[in-house]
Each structure stands twice: as structure tokens, then as C-alpha cells.
Coordinates of C-alpha atoms in Angstrom, one line a residue:
M1 CA 1.5 48.5 -40.7
I2 CA 2.6 47.1 -37.2
P3 CA 5.0 44.6 -36.7
E4 CA 4.3 41.3 -34.4
P5 CA 6.7 40.5 -32.1
L6 CA 8.1 37.1 -32.2
A7 CA 10.8 36.9 -29.0
N8 CA 11.8 39.4 -26.6
G9 CA 14.3 39.4 -23.7
F10 CA 17.6 39.8 -25.3
C11 CA 20.3 42.2 -24.9
F12 CA 21.0 43.3 -28.6
G13 CA 19.6 41.1 -31.4
E14 CA 21.9 41.2 -35.0
G15 CA 22.5 39.1 -37.9
P16 CA 19.2 37.3 -38.2
R17 CA 19.5 34.6 -40.7
W18 CA 16.3 32.0 -41.7
F19 CA 17.8 28.6 -42.2
E20 CA 16.1 24.8 -42.6
G21 CA 12.9 26.2 -40.7
L22 CA 14.3 28.3 -38.0
L23 CA 15.4 32.2 -37.3
W24 CA 18.8 32.3 -36.3
F25 CA 20.1 35.6 -35.1
S26 CA 22.9 36.9 -32.7
D27 CA 22.9 38.6 -29.0
M28 CA 25.6 41.0 -29.2
L29 CA 25.7 41.7 -25.8
G30 CA 24.2 38.7 -24.3
E31 CA 27.0 36.5 -25.6
A32 CA 24.7 33.8 -27.4
V33 CA 23.3 32.7 -30.6
H34 CA 19.7 32.1 -30.3
T35 CA 17.1 30.1 -32.9
S36 CA 13.2 31.0 -32.5
T37 CA 10.3 28.8 -34.4
L38 CA 7.5 30.6 -36.0
G39 CA 5.9 29.9 -32.7
G40 CA 8.4 32.1 -30.7
A41 CA 9.9 28.6 -29.2
L42 CA 13.4 29.6 -28.3
T43 CA 16.9 27.7 -28.0
T44 CA 20.0 29.2 -26.7
L45 CA 23.5 28.8 -27.8
P46 CA 25.6 30.3 -25.1
L47 CA 29.0 31.7 -26.4
P48 CA 30.7 33.2 -23.2
G49 CA 33.5 35.8 -23.7
H50 CA 32.7 36.3 -27.4
S51 CA 30.3 39.1 -29.0
P52 CA 28.8 37.8 -31.5
S53 CA 27.5 39.5 -34.9
G54 CA 27.4 38.5 -38.1
L55 CA 26.2 34.8 -39.1
G56 CA 26.3 32.9 -42.3
F57 CA 25.9 28.9 -43.2
R58 CA 28.2 26.9 -45.1
P59 CA 27.0 24.5 -47.7
D60 CA 27.6 21.6 -45.5
G61 CA 24.8 23.2 -42.8
S62 CA 27.9 24.4 -40.3
L63 CA 27.2 27.7 -39.0
L64 CA 30.0 30.4 -39.0
I65 CA 29.8 33.5 -36.3
A66 CA 31.8 36.6 -36.3
S67 CA 32.6 37.5 -32.8
A68 CA 33.1 41.2 -33.1
E69 CA 35.4 42.3 -30.3
D70 CA 38.1 39.8 -30.2
R71 CA 37.7 39.4 -34.2
Q72 CA 37.7 35.5 -34.6
V73 CA 35.5 33.4 -36.6
L74 CA 33.7 30.8 -34.7
R75 CA 32.1 27.4 -36.4
Y76 CA 29.3 25.5 -34.9
D77 CA 29.0 22.2 -36.2
G78 CA 25.7 21.6 -34.2
E79 CA 27.9 20.1 -31.8
S80 CA 30.5 22.2 -30.4
V81 CA 31.9 25.6 -31.3
V82 CA 35.4 26.2 -32.2
A83 CA 37.3 29.2 -33.3
V84 CA 38.7 28.5 -37.0
A85 CA 40.2 32.1 -37.6
D86 CA 41.8 35.2 -35.8
L87 CA 41.6 38.2 -37.9
T88 CA 43.1 40.2 -35.4
G89 CA 46.4 41.3 -37.3
L90 CA 44.7 41.8 -40.5
V91 CA 41.6 43.7 -39.9
P92 CA 41.4 47.4 -38.6
A93 CA 38.4 47.1 -36.2
N94 CA 35.9 44.8 -34.7
L95 CA 33.9 42.7 -37.0
G96 CA 30.8 43.1 -38.1
D97 CA 28.2 41.7 -40.9
M98 CA 29.1 38.5 -42.6
V99 CA 27.4 36.6 -46.0
I100 CA 28.7 33.5 -47.2
D101 CA 28.5 32.3 -51.3
D102 CA 27.5 29.0 -52.6
A103 CA 31.2 28.1 -52.5
G104 CA 31.2 28.3 -48.5
R105 CA 33.4 31.5 -49.1
A106 CA 33.0 33.9 -46.0
Y107 CA 33.0 38.0 -46.5
I108 CA 33.3 39.4 -43.1
G109 CA 33.4 43.2 -42.9
S110 CA 35.5 44.9 -40.5
Q111 CA 33.6 48.3 -39.0
A112 CA 36.1 51.3 -38.9
P113 CA 35.1 54.7 -40.2
Q114 CA 37.2 56.2 -43.3
A115 CA 38.3 58.9 -40.8
L116 CA 39.8 56.3 -39.2
G117 CA 41.2 54.7 -42.3
G118 CA 38.3 53.0 -43.4
G119 CA 36.9 49.7 -42.9
V120 CA 37.5 46.4 -45.0
I121 CA 35.6 43.1 -46.1
V122 CA 37.6 39.9 -45.5
R123 CA 37.4 36.8 -47.6
L124 CA 37.8 33.8 -45.6
D125 CA 38.1 30.5 -47.8
P126 CA 36.2 27.5 -47.0
D127 CA 39.5 25.8 -45.5
D128 CA 39.1 28.3 -42.6
S129 CA 43.4 29.2 -42.9
A130 CA 43.2 32.5 -41.1
A131 CA 47.0 32.7 -42.9
K132 CA 44.5 32.6 -46.3
A133 CA 42.1 35.2 -45.8
T134 CA 42.3 37.8 -48.0
I135 CA 41.1 41.5 -47.7
V136 CA 38.8 42.0 -50.9
A137 CA 37.7 45.3 -50.4
S138 CA 39.0 48.6 -48.6
D139 CA 38.5 52.1 -47.8
L140 CA 34.8 51.3 -46.7
D141 CA 33.1 54.0 -44.2
F142 CA 32.2 51.6 -41.4
P143 CA 30.9 48.5 -43.4
N144 CA 27.9 47.0 -42.0
G145 CA 25.2 44.5 -43.1
M146 CA 26.0 42.4 -46.4
V147 CA 24.0 40.8 -48.9
I148 CA 24.6 38.5 -52.1
T149 CA 22.5 38.4 -55.7
P150 CA 20.6 35.4 -56.4
D151 CA 22.7 35.1 -59.6
R152 CA 25.8 35.5 -57.2
K153 CA 27.7 38.0 -59.3
T154 CA 27.2 41.1 -56.9
L155 CA 27.6 41.7 -53.1
I156 CA 26.5 45.2 -51.7
V157 CA 27.6 46.0 -48.3
A158 CA 26.0 49.0 -46.0
E159 CA 28.4 51.8 -45.3
S160 CA 26.8 52.8 -42.3
I161 CA 28.7 56.1 -41.7
G162 CA 28.7 57.0 -45.2
R163 CA 25.1 56.6 -45.5
R164 CA 25.3 54.3 -48.9
L165 CA 25.1 51.2 -50.1
T166 CA 27.9 49.9 -52.4
A167 CA 28.0 46.9 -54.9
F168 CA 30.7 44.8 -55.6
T169 CA 31.3 42.4 -58.8
I170 CA 32.4 38.6 -57.3
D171 CA 34.6 37.4 -59.7
D172 CA 35.3 33.7 -60.5
D173 CA 38.0 33.2 -58.0
G174 CA 36.1 35.1 -55.1
A175 CA 37.4 38.4 -55.3
L176 CA 35.5 41.8 -55.5
G177 CA 35.8 44.2 -58.2
D178 CA 34.0 47.1 -60.1
R179 CA 32.7 48.9 -57.0
R180 CA 30.3 51.3 -57.4
V181 CA 27.1 52.9 -55.5
F182 CA 24.1 51.0 -55.6
A183 CA 22.4 54.0 -53.4
E184 CA 23.7 56.8 -51.5
G185 CA 21.9 59.9 -49.4
L186 CA 20.2 57.1 -47.3
D187 CA 17.8 58.6 -44.5
G188 CA 19.8 57.3 -41.9
P189 CA 22.7 54.9 -41.3
P190 CA 22.3 51.8 -42.6
D191 CA 22.7 48.5 -40.6
G192 CA 21.9 45.1 -41.3
I193 CA 20.5 44.8 -44.9
A194 CA 18.6 41.7 -46.8
L195 CA 17.5 41.1 -50.2
D196 CA 13.7 40.2 -51.3
A197 CA 13.0 38.1 -54.6
E198 CA 12.3 41.0 -56.7
G199 CA 15.8 42.7 -56.0
G200 CA 14.8 45.2 -53.5
V201 CA 17.5 45.7 -50.5
W202 CA 15.0 45.6 -47.3
T203 CA 17.5 48.3 -45.3
S204 CA 18.0 48.8 -41.3
M205 CA 17.7 52.5 -40.8
T206 CA 18.8 52.4 -37.3
L207 CA 18.8 56.0 -35.7
A208 CA 15.4 56.5 -38.2
H209 CA 13.5 53.8 -36.4
Q210 CA 12.1 52.2 -39.4
F211 CA 13.4 49.8 -42.4
E212 CA 13.2 50.8 -45.9
R213 CA 13.1 48.9 -49.1
I214 CA 15.2 50.3 -51.7
V215 CA 15.8 49.8 -55.3
E216 CA 19.2 50.6 -57.3
G217 CA 19.5 54.6 -57.6
G218 CA 18.4 55.0 -54.1
A219 CA 14.3 55.1 -54.4
V220 CA 12.4 53.9 -51.3
T221 CA 9.1 51.9 -52.3
D222 CA 8.3 50.5 -48.5
R223 CA 9.0 51.7 -45.0
I224 CA 8.2 49.3 -42.0
D225 CA 8.0 51.5 -39.0
M226 CA 9.8 50.4 -35.9
G227 CA 7.7 53.2 -33.5
E228 CA 10.5 54.0 -30.6
R229 CA 12.4 51.3 -31.0
V230 CA 16.1 51.1 -33.3
A231 CA 15.7 49.4 -36.4
I232 CA 18.7 46.9 -36.2
A233 CA 18.9 44.1 -38.7
C234 CA 16.4 42.1 -40.9
A235 CA 16.4 38.8 -42.8
P236 CA 13.7 37.7 -45.5
A237 CA 11.3 34.4 -44.0
A238 CA 12.4 32.4 -46.8
P239 CA 13.0 33.2 -50.5
N240 CA 9.9 34.4 -51.8
A241 CA 8.0 34.8 -48.4
A242 CA 5.4 37.6 -47.9
S243 CA 6.9 38.3 -44.3
C244 CA 10.3 39.3 -43.1
F245 CA 12.3 39.5 -39.8
C246 CA 13.2 42.5 -38.2
C247 CA 15.5 43.1 -35.2
R248 CA 14.9 46.0 -32.9
A249 CA 15.9 47.6 -29.6
P250 CA 15.4 50.2 -27.0
T251 CA 19.1 52.4 -27.9
P252 CA 21.6 51.7 -30.6
I253 CA 24.3 49.5 -30.6
L254 CA 27.2 52.1 -28.5
S255 CA 24.2 52.9 -25.8
A256 CA 23.6 49.4 -25.6
W257 CA 27.3 48.1 -24.9
W258 CA 27.9 50.7 -22.3
A259 CA 24.8 49.9 -20.3
P260 CA 24.0 46.3 -21.1
G261 CA 21.4 46.0 -18.6
D262 CA 18.3 46.7 -20.3
R263 CA 17.5 43.3 -21.8
S264 CA 14.8 44.3 -24.3
S265 CA 15.8 43.8 -27.9
T266 CA 13.3 42.1 -29.8
P267 CA 13.1 40.6 -33.3
C268 CA 10.0 40.7 -34.8
R269 CA 7.8 39.8 -37.7
S270 CA 6.2 41.8 -40.1
P271 CA 4.4 41.8 -43.4
R272 CA 6.2 43.1 -46.4
P273 CA 4.3 45.9 -47.4
A274 CA 2.7 46.0 -50.8
P275 CA 5.3 47.4 -53.3
G276 CA 4.8 51.1 -53.9
R277 CA 3.1 51.8 -50.6
P278 CA 5.4 53.3 -48.4
E279 CA 4.5 54.0 -45.0
T280 CA 5.4 57.4 -43.3
P281 CA 6.2 57.2 -39.9
E282 CA 4.7 59.8 -37.4
R283 CA 6.8 61.4 -35.1
R284 CA 5.9 63.4 -32.1
H285 CA 6.9 67.0 -31.4
V286 CA 8.6 67.5 -28.0
T287 CA 7.6 70.5 -25.5
D288 CA 8.5 70.0 -22.5
S289 CA 11.7 71.3 -20.1
Y290 CA 14.9 70.5 -18.6
Y291 CA 14.0 71.1 -14.8
E292 CA 11.2 71.8 -12.7
L293 CA 11.4 74.4 -10.3
I294 CA 10.5 72.7 -6.9
D295 CA 11.2 75.7 -4.4
P296 CA 11.0 79.3 -5.8
P297 CA 12.6 82.2 -4.0
G298 CA 10.7 83.6 -1.5
G299 CA 9.1 81.7 1.6
L300 CA 9.1 78.4 0.7
A301 CA 12.8 78.4 -0.7
D302 CA 15.3 76.2 0.4
A303 CA 18.3 78.1 2.8
L304 CA 20.8 76.2 0.0
G305 CA 19.6 78.0 -3.0
E306 CA 16.7 77.4 -5.5
K307 CA 15.8 73.7 -5.3
F308 CA 15.4 72.0 -8.9
R309 CA 14.8 68.7 -10.0
A310 CA 15.8 67.8 -13.8
T311 CA 13.7 65.7 -16.1
D312 CA 14.4 62.8 -18.8
L313 CA 15.5 65.7 -21.1
A314 CA 18.6 66.8 -19.3
R315 CA 20.1 62.9 -19.1
G316 CA 23.6 62.6 -20.8
T317 CA 24.7 60.8 -23.5
W318 CA 27.4 59.2 -22.1
S319 CA 25.4 57.6 -19.2
A320 CA 21.7 58.1 -18.3
A321 CA 22.7 58.4 -14.8
I322 CA 24.1 61.8 -15.2
Q323 CA 23.0 64.8 -16.7
H324 CA 24.5 66.6 -20.2
G325 CA 26.6 69.6 -19.7
G326 CA 24.4 71.7 -21.5
P327 CA 21.5 72.2 -19.1
V328 CA 23.4 72.1 -16.5
S329 CA 25.1 74.9 -17.9
A330 CA 22.4 77.1 -18.9
L331 CA 20.9 76.5 -15.5
L332 CA 24.1 77.9 -13.9
V333 CA 23.6 81.0 -16.3
R334 CA 20.6 81.3 -15.6
A335 CA 21.9 82.0 -11.9
L336 CA 23.8 84.3 -12.7
E337 CA 22.0 86.3 -14.9
R338 CA 19.3 86.5 -12.2
C339 CA 21.7 87.7 -9.4
E340 CA 21.3 91.5 -8.6
R341 CA 20.6 92.0 -11.9
R342 CA 21.7 95.5 -13.5
D343 CA 19.8 96.4 -17.0
D344 CA 22.8 98.3 -17.8
T345 CA 25.2 95.1 -17.6
R346 CA 25.4 91.9 -19.4
L347 CA 27.7 88.7 -19.0
S348 CA 30.8 88.8 -21.0
R349 CA 32.8 85.5 -20.2
V350 CA 31.5 82.4 -18.3
V351 CA 33.4 79.7 -17.4
I352 CA 31.7 76.2 -16.1
D353 CA 33.5 73.8 -14.2
L354 CA 31.8 70.3 -13.9
L355 CA 33.1 69.1 -10.6
G356 CA 32.0 65.2 -11.5
G357 CA 28.9 63.6 -12.9
V358 CA 25.6 65.8 -12.0
P359 CA 23.1 63.2 -10.9
A360 CA 20.5 62.7 -13.4
D361 CA 18.0 61.9 -10.1
G362 CA 17.1 63.8 -7.2
D363 CA 16.9 67.3 -5.7
L364 CA 19.9 70.1 -7.3
W365 CA 19.9 73.3 -5.5
V366 CA 21.5 76.4 -7.3
S367 CA 22.6 79.9 -5.6
A368 CA 24.4 83.0 -7.1
R369 CA 26.0 85.9 -5.7
V370 CA 27.9 88.8 -6.5
Q371 CA 31.5 88.2 -5.9
R372 CA 33.1 91.6 -6.8
G373 CA 31.1 94.5 -7.2
G374 CA 31.9 97.4 -9.6
K375 CA 29.9 100.6 -11.8
Q376 CA 31.8 98.9 -15.1
I377 CA 33.0 95.2 -14.3
E378 CA 31.4 92.5 -11.8
L379 CA 32.0 89.0 -10.8
V380 CA 29.0 87.0 -10.4
T381 CA 29.7 83.2 -9.6
A382 CA 26.9 80.3 -9.0
E383 CA 27.0 77.0 -7.3
M384 CA 25.1 73.9 -8.1
L385 CA 25.0 71.0 -5.6
A386 CA 23.5 67.8 -5.4
T387 CA 22.9 65.2 -2.9
G388 CA 26.2 63.0 -2.5
P389 CA 26.6 59.5 -1.3
D390 CA 26.5 60.2 2.4
G391 CA 22.9 62.2 1.6
A392 CA 24.8 65.4 2.2
P393 CA 24.3 68.1 -0.1
R394 CA 27.7 69.0 -2.2
P395 CA 28.7 70.9 -5.3
V396 CA 28.7 69.5 -8.5
A397 CA 29.0 72.5 -10.6
R398 CA 30.5 75.9 -10.5
A399 CA 30.1 79.1 -12.6
S400 CA 31.9 82.1 -13.0
G401 CA 31.0 85.4 -15.2
W402 CA 32.4 88.6 -15.7
R403 CA 29.3 91.1 -16.0
L404 CA 30.3 94.3 -18.1
Q405 CA 28.6 97.5 -18.5
L406 CA 26.9 98.3 -21.8
Q407 CA 28.0 101.2 -23.8
D408 CA 26.6 101.7 -27.5
T409 CA 29.7 100.6 -29.8
Q410 CA 27.2 99.5 -32.9
A411 CA 29.5 102.2 -35.2
I412 CA 32.4 99.4 -35.0
A413 CA 30.5 96.3 -34.5
H414 CA 32.4 93.2 -35.8
A415 CA 33.0 89.5 -36.4
A416 CA 36.0 88.2 -37.6
A417 CA 34.8 84.6 -38.1
E418 CA 32.8 83.7 -41.4
L419 CA 29.3 82.3 -40.8
P420 CA 28.7 78.6 -41.6
R421 CA 26.8 77.8 -44.5
P422 CA 22.9 78.0 -44.2
R423 CA 21.0 75.3 -42.5
A424 CA 19.3 74.8 -45.8
E425 CA 22.8 73.2 -46.6
A426 CA 22.6 70.9 -43.5
R427 CA 22.1 67.4 -43.4
N428 CA 19.0 66.5 -40.8
R429 CA 20.3 63.9 -38.0
N430 CA 17.5 64.6 -35.9
L431 CA 16.3 60.8 -36.2
K432 CA 19.8 59.7 -34.7
A433 CA 18.0 60.6 -31.4
K434 CA 14.3 61.4 -31.9
E435 CA 13.3 58.5 -30.3
W436 CA 16.3 57.2 -27.7
D437 CA 15.1 56.4 -24.5
R438 CA 14.6 60.0 -23.2
N439 CA 17.7 62.1 -23.1
Y440 CA 19.2 65.3 -23.9
V441 CA 19.8 64.6 -27.5
H442 CA 15.8 64.0 -27.6
S443 CA 15.4 67.7 -26.8
L444 CA 16.8 68.9 -30.0
Q445 CA 16.9 70.1 -33.6
W446 CA 20.6 69.1 -34.6
L447 CA 21.8 69.7 -38.4
W448 CA 24.8 68.8 -39.5
L449 CA 26.8 70.8 -42.3
T450 CA 29.8 68.0 -41.7
E451 CA 30.3 64.7 -41.7
P452 CA 31.3 63.7 -38.0
L453 CA 35.2 62.5 -37.7
K454 CA 36.0 63.9 -41.1
P455 CA 39.3 66.0 -41.1
G456 CA 38.9 70.2 -40.3
A457 CA 36.5 71.6 -38.0
G458 CA 32.8 70.0 -37.4
E459 CA 30.1 72.7 -38.0
S460 CA 26.4 72.1 -36.9
W461 CA 23.2 74.1 -36.2
I462 CA 21.5 73.1 -33.0
K463 CA 18.0 74.4 -32.0
P464 CA 16.4 73.5 -28.3
E465 CA 13.2 72.7 -28.5
V466 CA 12.1 72.7 -24.7
D467 CA 12.1 75.1 -22.0
L468 CA 15.3 75.1 -19.4
V469 CA 12.6 75.4 -16.7
Q470 CA 9.0 74.9 -17.0
G471 CA 7.1 77.6 -17.7
E472 CA 9.9 80.0 -18.4
T473 CA 10.8 81.4 -22.0
M474 CA 14.7 80.9 -22.4
T475 CA 16.7 83.9 -22.7
Q476 CA 19.3 84.3 -25.8
L477 CA 22.2 83.3 -23.3
E478 CA 20.6 80.4 -21.7
R479 CA 19.6 79.2 -25.1
L480 CA 23.2 79.6 -26.4
F481 CA 24.8 77.4 -23.1
A482 CA 22.3 75.0 -23.4
V483 CA 24.1 73.6 -26.8
A484 CA 27.5 75.1 -26.4
D485 CA 28.9 72.1 -24.5
C486 CA 28.0 70.2 -27.9
A487 CA 31.0 71.7 -29.2
N488 CA 33.7 68.7 -27.9
G489 CA 31.3 66.2 -29.9
I490 CA 31.1 68.2 -32.9
G491 CA 34.9 68.7 -32.9
S492 CA 35.6 65.2 -32.0
K493 CA 37.8 62.9 -34.3
L494 CA 37.7 60.2 -31.9
D495 CA 35.7 56.4 -32.6
I496 CA 33.6 56.6 -29.7
T497 CA 33.6 52.6 -30.0
K498 CA 36.9 53.0 -28.7
W499 CA 37.5 56.0 -26.8
T500 CA 35.7 58.5 -24.1
F501 CA 36.2 62.3 -24.4
L502 CA 34.4 64.0 -21.6
N503 CA 34.8 67.6 -21.4
T504 CA 35.7 68.9 -17.5
D505 CA 34.4 72.7 -18.5
L506 CA 33.5 75.3 -20.9
A507 CA 34.7 78.2 -21.5
V508 CA 32.6 80.8 -23.1
H509 CA 33.5 84.6 -24.4
V510 CA 30.5 86.5 -25.8
F511 CA 30.7 89.8 -27.4
R512 CA 27.6 89.7 -28.7
V513 CA 24.0 88.5 -27.6
P514 CA 22.9 85.8 -30.1
D515 CA 19.4 86.6 -31.7
G516 CA 17.0 83.5 -32.9
E517 CA 16.0 80.1 -32.2
W518 CA 18.8 78.5 -33.7
V519 CA 22.8 78.2 -32.5
G520 CA 25.6 77.7 -34.9
I521 CA 28.4 76.0 -33.7
R522 CA 32.1 75.2 -35.7
A523 CA 34.6 73.4 -33.5
E524 CA 37.7 71.2 -33.6
T525 CA 39.3 68.9 -30.6
S526 CA 43.2 68.7 -30.7
Y527 CA 44.6 65.7 -28.7
G528 CA 47.6 65.6 -26.9
P529 CA 50.1 62.4 -26.5
D530 CA 48.9 62.2 -22.6
G531 CA 45.3 61.5 -22.6
I532 CA 44.5 65.4 -22.3
G533 CA 42.6 66.9 -25.4
S534 CA 41.3 70.5 -26.2
T535 CA 38.3 72.2 -28.1
I536 CA 38.3 75.2 -29.8
G537 CA 35.6 76.8 -31.3
T538 CA 33.3 79.9 -32.3
L539 CA 29.4 80.2 -31.5
Y540 CA 27.2 82.0 -34.4
D541 CA 23.4 82.9 -34.4
E542 CA 22.2 82.9 -38.2
Q543 CA 23.7 86.9 -39.0
G544 CA 27.2 86.1 -38.0
A545 CA 29.4 84.9 -35.1
V546 CA 28.8 85.8 -31.5
G547 CA 31.2 84.3 -29.3
A548 CA 34.0 81.6 -28.5
I549 CA 34.2 78.5 -26.7
Q550 CA 37.1 76.2 -25.4
Q551 CA 36.7 73.2 -23.3
S552 CA 39.4 70.9 -21.8
V553 CA 39.0 67.0 -22.6
L554 CA 39.6 64.0 -20.6
V555 CA 40.6 61.6 -23.1
R556 CA 40.5 57.4 -22.0
R557 CA 41.0 54.3 -24.0
R558 CA 37.7 52.0 -23.5
P559 CA 38.9 48.8 -21.8
P560 CA 38.2 45.7 -23.6
K561 CA 35.2 44.1 -22.8
A562 CA 35.5 41.7 -20.0

């Protein structure tokens, strides 16, 4: 089934609603609400300074708009827009979706994860008094899309981080009670949801790149594949209609929020699959590399060292303009291992210092030398250069490694750290990134044993699915360092919508060379009171611990959106 595009050119479409023959939807990052006819004719309601998200219509036909970042509720009466409620002092986080019942009561989600105290649902009564706004549900794991059943007795909310749909009974006075699970263990974090005439909940599986029809209990009866686009939100075209509207985007909201220049969010119209005929999306298998070697050693080698160019798979997740620390670290380790190679030694400790953002575009040069020679102990260093603003090469990353002489100590081999649970018990989160615009995470199989942001150490199994350098097979240490930098993210306890946490280095001690394709990471990050953190973790193969990692972390609060 191929969805039919209806309109495009938006930053990030959200909150679609069908009302009086028009599709209404928000453009969160474009600061506007739009309408579209079935023929694609558009109108725009500009909302400068606001980030519209959830929409809903009162019985009198007025439109309520949840403005996410300033936590206000706006009302549009067809002529003017006014703020009717400021929920800043009541809610713990930005506003999300909204649904309105027949009495005109608006239910609005505030999107905090349980790890940070939990999100809430606020009820705003028709008199629009913020003083009378009431929290009617709490301890939700990032509440998102909401619907009310046709009998007006049940509200269903998507909990994105919790990966479940939760149902509440709506009391006569508008209170929510009898909390229960409608469906859990979903294929991806659910975003917007819509209810069809048969009681199925159409759910936007954001990073799984599909919309799923889910019935109570969790069975998936139908799917609509979005290909390389992220599934954001959906709405039925009309009661009992045979089609629905789907909002899709090139990237998840967090990436789009940081780099809203790609104005390619698209509302589309898709016929609903026949009940009982799921469409399973096909995913492409990636075979590629992080780098291409432009000038190898020897005759054509650049005087600055071996010259490389990064592929899109080296691009970072904080910004597509800079490289992820994993490929950078692995390329430096490659240089350390190859420098005046000795078969009777190996790297024992490697420190990578990231001197700034490593550009994702342009030439890179990598060189290495023995800093301190010795029979049993050697210090080897490597440096990566990139073209600076003045056009001249400048250092962007450095590595130093102790290379120690080998000896047979099999009889006393021991690893103190306990092995994480096996991969079979992990949750597959590959779809969180497999179809993003091509970047580092796209190159991995990433299995989580723990829930992100939960208390305690985070644990994952990760396998790079690409080569480090095109045409070369990665060594075991190159493979280890290709993913070791992920420890900071695995151990993080911070909401990335409010904080950045970039590591400036990684120090890895390797007491045993790993074996196999999978790398296990157990890590936890601690934060001081002055903007500095530290990640400490253990690295594994599937037989046991192989080493330890530590990272310095620069923690910064995100500035409010201008």
C-alpha cells in the first residue's frame, strides 16, 4: 500500500483533525496551523512565537491549540487568536496532544518521562480558567496522542517512552479513573493516535516508520508503511471513512527541533488496509563503511598522513555537520594499531581527545608515531586533521595508547564484572534510527536490555553492520572503539529536549581483546552541580567483560526557543 501525498513543504506536521470538510494540522516548528482540502488546497494561520501541537474543536466550533514550549492553550474563533490558559505553573513539561469531549472539556498532555517524575494529563474546562485547570492523570511515561471512544466513556492515551496505550474511564464530572493497559510492548514509541469506527486504535509508530491498527490487548491487525519517513500522527478522514490522514516527517521531532531547515514534513492520505491483512514493511540491509581511503601509504600518500573522507554513516546524532565519536575513535585506533606494528604487543589503554566537532564533510588526514619506544611498554600517539575555517588543516582529534608486550597469563585470567543478560532478552530498538537520514546510528544493530532514563546503569548490545574503511575488515579493537563512545548515551539520565551532554573524550582500558561481532556496554553517568558529568562503564563481548570506559561530559541546558 502506497500512501498518496496530500500536501508538503512543512517543518513538522502534528495533531491532524478532520473538521467540517477540512484537514487541520499543526506545523510545530513552522509556527503555524494549516488546513487542506482533499485536493491539497491550503490555508495558513500563522502563530509566530508559538509551537502548536495538539488541536481540538469545541462544540461552538472554536479551535483550541496546545502551544508546546510556552505551555499555553490558544483559542482561534475564525478571526483572532488569544491565549486562554497558561499552564506553566501546573505542568512538568512541554504540552503535547489534546482531545476535547462533547462538553467542551479539553484533555491536554504534558510530556515528561517517568524517569523525570512522569507526565500528566490536564483537564481544561469550557470556561478556560487556568486556575480551574485540573491534573486528572499523572505518572505517565511521556503522554502523547489521545482519543475518546464514541460512547464518550473512555480516554486512551499513548505513552511514548512506555511503549503502551493506556485507557481511563471518564467520569460524569470529567475526572479520569480506572486506569488500565489497553496495549503494551508496542513495536515502537507511539505518537499520535486515532480511533476508527470499529474501535481499532491507529497508532503512529514513530521510529518504526509505520502506522499500526491496534485492538485492545495489543494485537496488530493492519499496518501502513511510511518507507524512509517517520510516522508522526494520524486522523480518520471522517467518521466511517475508508481513508485516514497520516503526518510523516524526515526525522523524529528531536532532530527536527535542532535543525528545522528541512521543510519536508508531509501530510498524506492513505486508504486503510482491509482488516486482517497486515502489511509488513521491508527494511534494507546496509553494507557500507564509515570512511573511504583517498590516499593510502606510499607513493601518493599525503604528507599530512593517510587521507580519508567520511561517508554519511559517520555523521553524528547531535548534528549532521559533525561526526559521531565512535567512527572517529575507531579510525584513530586503526592508526595506533598499524604504527610500527609488533606482533608481540597490543594496545592496553587508549585515550581519545575530541578537540572539537570533527567535520562530516571534506578531507581528513590521520597519522601516528611511536612517542616512547620500549621492549615491554610503548606509548603510541595518533592525530586527525581536518580543514579549518581558514582553509588550512588543523587538529580535530588526538589519541594516545599504551602498547604492552604480551605474555601467557591464561591460568590467572579473571573478569570481575558480571556479564549482562543475553541478547535474546534485549529489546530491538534498531527501528529508532534505521530509516533516518543516513547517519551513524543507521549503521548499527542496537539492542537495549534496560529502558532509557530509568534509574541504575544502562545496558545495551551493539553491533556495527559496516566496515570502518571501505574494503577493509575491522579488527576487534576497531570494532570495540566504533561503538564504545555510545556509553555516554546509554548511561544518560537527561531529557534530550532540555539538555545536551557531549563527551569530550573517552578513556578505554582493555584487559582482553574482544571476540565476536557484538559489543556489550553497561554504563551510568553522574552529574555534578556545575555543568560537568562523568560516564563510567564496562565493555563486554558475549563471553564476559573485556575492559572499562570513562568519559568526561559537558552538560548544558538547552536555551528556550526564540
